[in-house]
Amino acid sequence: MSLQHSTNQPKTPQQPQVCGSIIDAQGREIPITEQMIQKACKDLEQSRVEKVKQG
């Protein structure tokens, strides 16, 4: 015989912790996401590569 522990509570996905926010032009607070950081890093790297090619 085995015992099983069950709960009737629905499982909710865990929300990522917000590490910061930005304020947009309309004054709204926008949480900074990992995707936003990754895009910013990619854009920065691309601009660095373009600058090296120019000069």
Coordinates of C-alpha atoms in Angstrom, one line a residue:
M1 CA 0.0 0.0 0.0
S2 CA 1.4 3.4 -0.9
L3 CA 0.4 6.8 0.3
Q4 CA 0.0 9.6 -2.2
H5 CA -0.1 13.3 -1.3
S6 CA -2.3 15.2 -3.5
T7 CA -3.6 18.8 -3.5
N8 CA -6.6 20.2 -5.2
Q9 CA -4.9 23.5 -5.8
P10 CA -4.2 24.4 -9.5
K11 CA -0.6 24.7 -10.4
T12 CA 0.3 28.2 -11.5
P13 CA 3.4 28.8 -13.5
Q14 CA 6.0 30.6 -11.4
Q15 CA 6.5 34.2 -12.6
P16 CA 10.1 35.3 -13.1
Q17 CA 11.3 37.8 -10.6
V18 CA 11.5 41.4 -11.9
C19 CA 14.9 42.8 -11.6
G20 CA 14.1 46.3 -12.8
S21 CA 11.7 48.4 -14.9
I22 CA 11.8 51.1 -17.4
I23 CA 9.4 54.0 -17.8
D24 CA 8.1 54.5 -21.3
A25 CA 7.2 57.8 -22.9
Q26 CA 3.6 57.6 -21.6
G27 CA 4.9 57.1 -18.0
R28 CA 4.0 53.4 -17.8
E29 CA 6.3 51.1 -15.8
I30 CA 7.5 48.2 -18.1
P31 CA 9.3 45.2 -16.4
I32 CA 12.7 44.4 -18.0
T33 CA 12.6 40.9 -19.3
E34 CA 15.4 38.5 -20.2
Q35 CA 14.4 38.8 -23.9
M36 CA 14.9 42.6 -23.7
I37 CA 18.3 42.1 -22.2
Q38 CA 19.3 39.5 -24.8
K39 CA 18.1 41.8 -27.6
A40 CA 20.0 44.8 -26.2
C41 CA 23.2 42.7 -26.0
K42 CA 22.8 41.4 -29.6
D43 CA 22.1 44.9 -30.9
L44 CA 25.2 46.2 -29.0
E45 CA 27.4 43.5 -30.4
Q46 CA 26.1 44.1 -33.9
S47 CA 26.8 47.9 -33.7
R48 CA 30.3 47.1 -32.4
V49 CA 30.9 44.8 -35.4
E50 CA 29.6 47.4 -37.9
K51 CA 31.9 50.1 -36.3
V52 CA 35.0 47.9 -36.7
K53 CA 34.1 47.3 -40.4
Q54 CA 33.8 51.1 -40.9
G55 CA 37.1 52.1 -39.5

